[in-house]
Short mmCIF file of C-alpha atoms in Angstrom, two decimals:
data_model
loop_
_atom_site.label_atom_id
_atom_site.label_comp_id
_atom_site.label_asym_id
_atom_site.label_seq_id
_atom_site.Cartn_x
_atom_site.Cartn_y
_atom_site.Cartn_z
CA MET A 524 47.20 -36.24 -75.84
CA THR A 525 49.69 -33.71 -77.14
CA ILE A 526 52.76 -32.19 -75.58
CA SER A 527 53.49 -28.47 -75.80
CA ASP A 528 56.70 -28.19 -77.84
CA ASN A 529 57.68 -24.75 -76.54
CA THR A 530 58.40 -26.12 -73.07
CA THR A 531 59.43 -29.71 -73.70
CA GLY A 532 61.70 -29.15 -76.66
CA THR A 533 60.35 -32.25 -78.37
CA THR A 534 59.16 -33.09 -81.84
CA ALA A 535 56.26 -35.36 -82.72
CA ASN A 536 55.15 -37.36 -85.72
CA ARG A 537 51.63 -38.71 -86.29
CA VAL A 538 51.08 -41.65 -88.65
CA LEU A 539 47.76 -43.15 -89.74
CA LEU A 540 47.67 -46.74 -88.46
CA GLY A 541 44.80 -48.19 -90.50
CA PRO A 542 44.77 -52.03 -90.38
CA ASN A 543 48.48 -52.16 -89.50
CA THR A 544 50.14 -52.97 -86.17
CA PHE A 545 52.46 -50.91 -83.99
CA GLN A 546 55.07 -51.69 -81.35
CA PHE A 547 54.74 -50.17 -77.90
CA ALA A 548 54.97 -50.85 -74.19
CA CYS A 549 55.09 -48.54 -71.19
CA HIS A 550 56.35 -49.64 -67.77
CA LYS A 551 58.58 -48.36 -64.98
CA ASP A 552 61.75 -49.73 -66.59
CA VAL A 553 61.34 -47.74 -69.81
CA PRO A 554 63.80 -44.79 -69.54
CA CYS A 555 61.13 -42.21 -70.38
CA PHE A 556 58.58 -43.51 -67.85
CA THR A 557 56.07 -40.70 -66.97
CA ARG A 558 57.80 -38.26 -69.36
CA CYS A 559 54.53 -37.79 -71.26
CA CYS A 560 52.82 -36.81 -67.99
CA HIS A 561 54.58 -33.42 -67.92
CA ASN A 562 53.18 -30.22 -69.40
CA ALA A 563 50.46 -32.15 -71.20
CA ASP A 564 48.09 -30.06 -73.31
CA MET A 565 45.19 -32.45 -72.75
CA TYR A 566 41.50 -32.18 -73.54
CA LEU A 567 39.14 -33.85 -71.10
CA TYR A 568 36.04 -35.53 -72.44
CA PRO A 569 32.89 -35.33 -70.28
CA TYR A 570 33.23 -38.98 -69.24
CA ASP A 571 36.83 -38.33 -68.16
CA VAL A 572 35.52 -35.85 -65.61
CA VAL A 573 32.93 -38.35 -64.37
CA ARG A 574 35.56 -41.03 -63.76
CA MET A 575 38.17 -38.73 -62.26
CA LYS A 576 35.87 -36.89 -59.86
CA GLN A 577 34.45 -40.19 -58.64
CA ASN A 578 37.96 -41.55 -58.04
CA LEU A 579 38.78 -38.46 -55.99
CA ASN A 580 35.42 -38.45 -54.17
CA MET A 581 34.78 -34.88 -55.33
CA THR A 582 31.76 -33.16 -56.77
CA SER A 583 31.93 -32.15 -60.41
CA GLU A 584 32.15 -28.50 -59.43
CA GLU A 585 35.02 -29.15 -57.00
CA PHE A 586 36.90 -31.13 -59.63
CA LEU A 587 36.41 -28.55 -62.38
CA VAL A 588 37.66 -25.73 -60.16
CA ALA A 589 40.65 -27.62 -58.77
CA HIS A 590 41.87 -29.60 -61.76
CA THR A 591 40.77 -28.00 -65.04
CA THR A 592 41.03 -24.87 -67.12
CA THR A 593 38.92 -23.86 -70.11
CA ALA A 594 39.96 -22.47 -73.47
CA ILE A 595 38.22 -21.54 -76.70
CA ARG A 596 39.83 -23.58 -79.44
CA ASP A 597 38.09 -25.67 -82.09
CA MET A 598 34.55 -24.90 -80.87
CA PRO A 599 34.08 -21.11 -81.21
CA THR A 600 31.00 -20.95 -78.97
CA PHE A 601 31.83 -23.67 -76.42
CA PRO A 602 34.82 -23.95 -74.06
CA ASN A 603 37.19 -26.89 -74.27
CA VAL A 604 37.96 -28.36 -70.85
CA MET A 605 41.67 -28.94 -70.29
CA LEU A 606 43.48 -30.84 -67.53
CA LYS A 607 45.39 -28.41 -65.31
CA MET A 608 49.06 -29.23 -64.77
CA SER A 609 50.75 -28.63 -61.42
CA ASP A 610 53.20 -25.76 -60.82
CA ARG A 611 55.96 -28.14 -59.72
CA ASN A 612 59.23 -28.25 -61.66
CA GLY A 613 58.52 -29.37 -65.23
CA ASN A 614 54.77 -28.91 -64.75
CA PRO A 615 53.92 -32.57 -64.13
CA CYS A 616 50.32 -33.74 -63.95
CA THR A 617 48.80 -33.13 -60.53
CA PHE A 618 48.20 -36.85 -60.13
CA LEU A 619 51.76 -37.94 -60.94
CA THR A 620 54.09 -39.32 -58.26
CA GLU A 621 57.44 -41.11 -58.46
CA LYS A 622 55.53 -44.40 -58.52
CA GLY A 623 53.21 -43.32 -61.31
CA CYS A 624 49.64 -42.12 -61.61
CA THR A 625 47.55 -41.98 -58.43
CA ILE A 626 44.25 -42.21 -60.37
CA TYR A 627 45.47 -44.79 -62.88
CA PRO A 628 42.26 -46.91 -62.94
CA ASP A 629 40.33 -43.76 -63.90
CA ARG A 630 42.95 -41.96 -65.97
CA PRO A 631 41.65 -39.85 -68.88
CA TYR A 632 40.83 -41.26 -72.30
CA SER A 633 43.88 -39.65 -73.93
CA CYS A 634 46.21 -41.25 -71.37
CA ARG A 635 44.64 -44.65 -71.96
CA ALA A 636 44.87 -44.38 -75.73
CA TYR A 637 48.46 -43.11 -75.95
CA PRO A 638 50.37 -43.60 -78.23
CA LEU A 639 47.20 -43.95 -80.29
CA GLU A 640 45.15 -40.88 -81.17
CA PRO A 641 41.62 -42.00 -82.05
CA ALA A 642 39.98 -39.50 -84.41
CA ILE A 643 36.20 -39.81 -84.18
CA TYR A 644 34.18 -38.43 -87.08
CA GLY A 645 30.63 -38.69 -88.37
CA ASP A 646 28.96 -39.14 -91.74
CA ALA A 647 25.98 -37.16 -93.02
CA ASP A 648 23.68 -40.01 -91.94
CA GLY A 649 24.80 -39.61 -88.32
CA SER A 650 26.95 -42.75 -88.18
CA MET A 651 30.25 -42.51 -86.30
CA HIS A 652 33.66 -43.83 -87.38
CA VAL A 653 37.11 -43.92 -85.83
CA GLN A 654 40.51 -43.59 -87.46
CA TYR A 655 43.58 -44.43 -85.39
CA TYR A 656 46.87 -42.55 -85.60
CA VAL A 657 50.11 -43.47 -83.84
CA MET A 658 51.98 -40.64 -82.14
CA HIS A 659 55.79 -40.75 -82.05
CA HIS A 660 57.42 -38.24 -79.68
CA ASP A 661 61.18 -38.18 -79.91
CA TYR A 662 61.60 -38.71 -76.16
CA CYS A 663 59.34 -41.81 -76.05
CA LYS A 664 61.23 -45.11 -75.82
CA GLY A 665 58.08 -47.20 -75.55
CA HIS A 666 58.17 -47.70 -79.31
CA ASP A 667 61.45 -49.60 -78.93
CA GLU A 668 59.76 -52.33 -76.90
CA ASP A 669 58.93 -55.59 -78.68
CA LYS A 670 55.21 -55.79 -77.85
CA THR A 671 53.04 -55.62 -81.01
CA TRP A 672 49.45 -54.38 -81.08
CA THR A 673 46.54 -53.77 -83.36
CA ALA A 674 44.39 -50.75 -82.50
CA LYS A 675 41.58 -53.05 -81.34
CA ALA A 676 43.87 -55.07 -79.09
CA TRP A 677 45.43 -51.95 -77.55
CA MET A 678 42.06 -50.38 -76.82
CA ALA A 679 40.85 -53.60 -75.19
CA ASP A 680 44.04 -53.87 -73.12
CA GLN A 681 43.52 -50.31 -71.88
CA GLU A 682 39.90 -51.06 -70.89
CA MET A 683 38.38 -48.38 -73.10
CA ASP A 684 34.99 -49.96 -73.85
CA PRO A 685 33.10 -47.92 -71.20
CA TYR A 686 34.39 -44.72 -72.84
CA LEU A 687 33.20 -45.46 -76.37
CA GLU A 688 29.49 -44.65 -76.12
CA PRO A 689 29.80 -41.36 -74.18
CA ASN A 690 32.81 -40.27 -76.24
CA ASN A 691 31.01 -40.98 -79.50
CA GLY A 692 28.04 -39.00 -78.26
CA TRP A 693 30.26 -36.10 -77.29
CA ALA A 694 32.19 -36.25 -80.58
CA ARG A 695 28.92 -35.96 -82.49
CA ILE A 696 28.02 -32.80 -80.54
CA ALA A 697 31.53 -31.34 -80.75
CA GLY A 698 31.57 -31.80 -84.52
CA ARG A 699 28.38 -29.79 -84.82
CA LEU A 700 29.71 -27.10 -82.48
CA GLN A 701 32.86 -26.80 -84.58
CA ALA A 702 30.70 -25.85 -87.56
CA ASP A 703 30.12 -22.50 -85.78
CA SER A 704 26.49 -22.08 -86.80
CA PHE A 705 25.65 -20.18 -83.62
CA ARG A 706 27.53 -16.90 -84.06
CA SER A 707 25.12 -15.79 -86.78
CA ARG A 708 22.37 -16.18 -84.16
CA ASP A 709 24.27 -14.06 -81.59
CA ILE A 710 24.89 -17.10 -79.40
CA ASP A 711 28.33 -17.22 -77.79
CA VAL A 712 30.09 -19.07 -75.00
CA ASN A 713 28.34 -16.97 -72.35
CA SER A 714 24.84 -17.41 -73.76
CA PRO A 715 22.33 -19.34 -71.59
CA PRO A 716 22.02 -22.29 -74.05
CA MET A 717 25.79 -22.85 -74.02
CA LYS A 718 26.00 -22.54 -70.24
CA MET A 719 23.22 -25.10 -69.88
CA ALA A 720 24.96 -27.40 -72.36
CA PHE A 721 28.22 -27.10 -70.43
CA MET A 722 26.40 -28.05 -67.22
CA ALA A 723 24.87 -31.14 -68.85
CA ALA A 724 28.23 -32.24 -70.26
CA TYR A 725 30.61 -31.54 -67.40
CA ASN A 726 28.76 -30.88 -64.14
CA MET A 727 26.81 -34.02 -63.32
CA ASP A 728 25.91 -33.03 -59.76
CA THR A 729 24.28 -29.78 -60.85
CA PHE A 730 22.64 -31.46 -63.85
CA ARG A 731 21.12 -34.17 -61.64
CA ARG A 732 19.52 -31.51 -59.44
CA PHE A 733 18.27 -29.77 -62.57
CA VAL A 734 16.66 -32.97 -63.84
CA PHE A 735 14.85 -33.77 -60.61
CA GLU A 736 14.17 -30.33 -59.15
CA SER A 737 13.13 -28.31 -62.22
CA SER A 738 10.40 -28.77 -64.82
CA PHE A 739 12.71 -31.07 -66.85
CA LEU A 740 10.67 -34.25 -66.34
CA SER A 741 7.44 -32.51 -67.26
CA ARG A 742 8.97 -31.34 -70.54
CA TYR A 743 10.94 -34.39 -71.70
CA ASN A 744 10.04 -38.05 -71.98
CA VAL A 745 12.57 -40.03 -69.95
CA PRO A 746 11.72 -43.77 -69.73
CA ASP A 747 11.29 -45.08 -66.18
CA ARG A 748 14.25 -47.48 -66.46
CA GLN A 749 16.55 -44.67 -67.60
CA LEU A 750 15.21 -42.35 -64.92
CA ASP A 751 15.95 -44.90 -62.19
CA ALA A 752 19.49 -45.28 -63.52
CA VAL A 753 20.31 -41.57 -63.64
CA LYS A 754 19.42 -41.17 -59.96
CA HIS A 755 22.69 -42.83 -58.96
CA ASP A 756 24.73 -43.54 -62.11
CA ASP A 757 26.73 -40.58 -63.46
CA ARG A 758 27.50 -42.32 -66.75
CA GLU A 759 23.80 -42.83 -67.44
CA LEU A 760 23.14 -39.25 -66.37
CA LEU A 761 25.80 -38.06 -68.81
CA MET A 762 24.15 -39.97 -71.65
CA LEU A 763 20.87 -38.24 -70.80
CA GLY A 764 22.72 -34.92 -70.72
CA LEU A 765 24.23 -35.46 -74.14
CA SER A 766 20.85 -36.26 -75.66
CA TRP A 767 19.41 -33.16 -74.00
CA ILE A 768 22.21 -31.01 -75.45
CA GLU A 769 21.32 -32.24 -78.93
CA ARG A 770 17.70 -31.34 -78.30
CA ILE A 771 18.23 -27.83 -76.90
CA LEU A 772 21.03 -26.81 -79.29
CA PHE A 773 20.08 -28.56 -82.52
CA GLY A 774 16.43 -29.52 -82.09
CA ASP A 775 16.95 -33.24 -82.68
CA GLY A 776 18.36 -36.36 -81.06
CA PRO A 777 16.83 -39.26 -79.11
CA LEU A 778 15.32 -37.24 -76.24
CA GLU A 779 11.68 -36.50 -77.03
CA GLU A 780 9.71 -33.54 -75.76
CA ILE A 781 6.34 -34.21 -74.14
CA SER A 782 3.63 -32.77 -76.37
#
């Protein structure tokens, strides 16, 4: 998560953590409590949207309209989904109250990780790796607390295991989209393949209807156990969607076409 300097007047420093430890704690008695929840320039991963819309008992479409904006940034042919801030004084997060976050159990990945910034990257053989950076914003007093963490311990404390598989899958796709190999083929953000990919990544309700009400299951081999799961489990449906994106955009991945 990053903070927009032009409105907060803050400075930030990012340091590679590696095998080292860092000091940090965040609680209501820290003077800067919830300061980072204002004017946040935050990307939402696909699994973030799944968790947040379920917490709010909203459809994906309702959540995307009410709580997100899109912007073209590091993926020239695919929109980044950003969390929309409120228009209250200081532009706090919509879900922030005086007592803290109203969706805390399902808060986004970046909120969970802070002050760590996990950088996910892949090798040529398709394997994924993570490097951890520690963010220091000059307003943040959490670094003055005496609690010491390794990256692994912090991620476990913040209950991030369920996020790892879908986030790794999305990072693999995003890395390929950043390579911008589509513009030479006259494919842009409004092209049908990219709109379909966006649906499969961020709009689980529409994607579920597409899977079960179109010719999808006659074209792709989805094992019975996986098919039963995606009927009611949005995380499993997202994993199917990510594998389908790899197939339709790049012609590879685990999802096999029926010959």
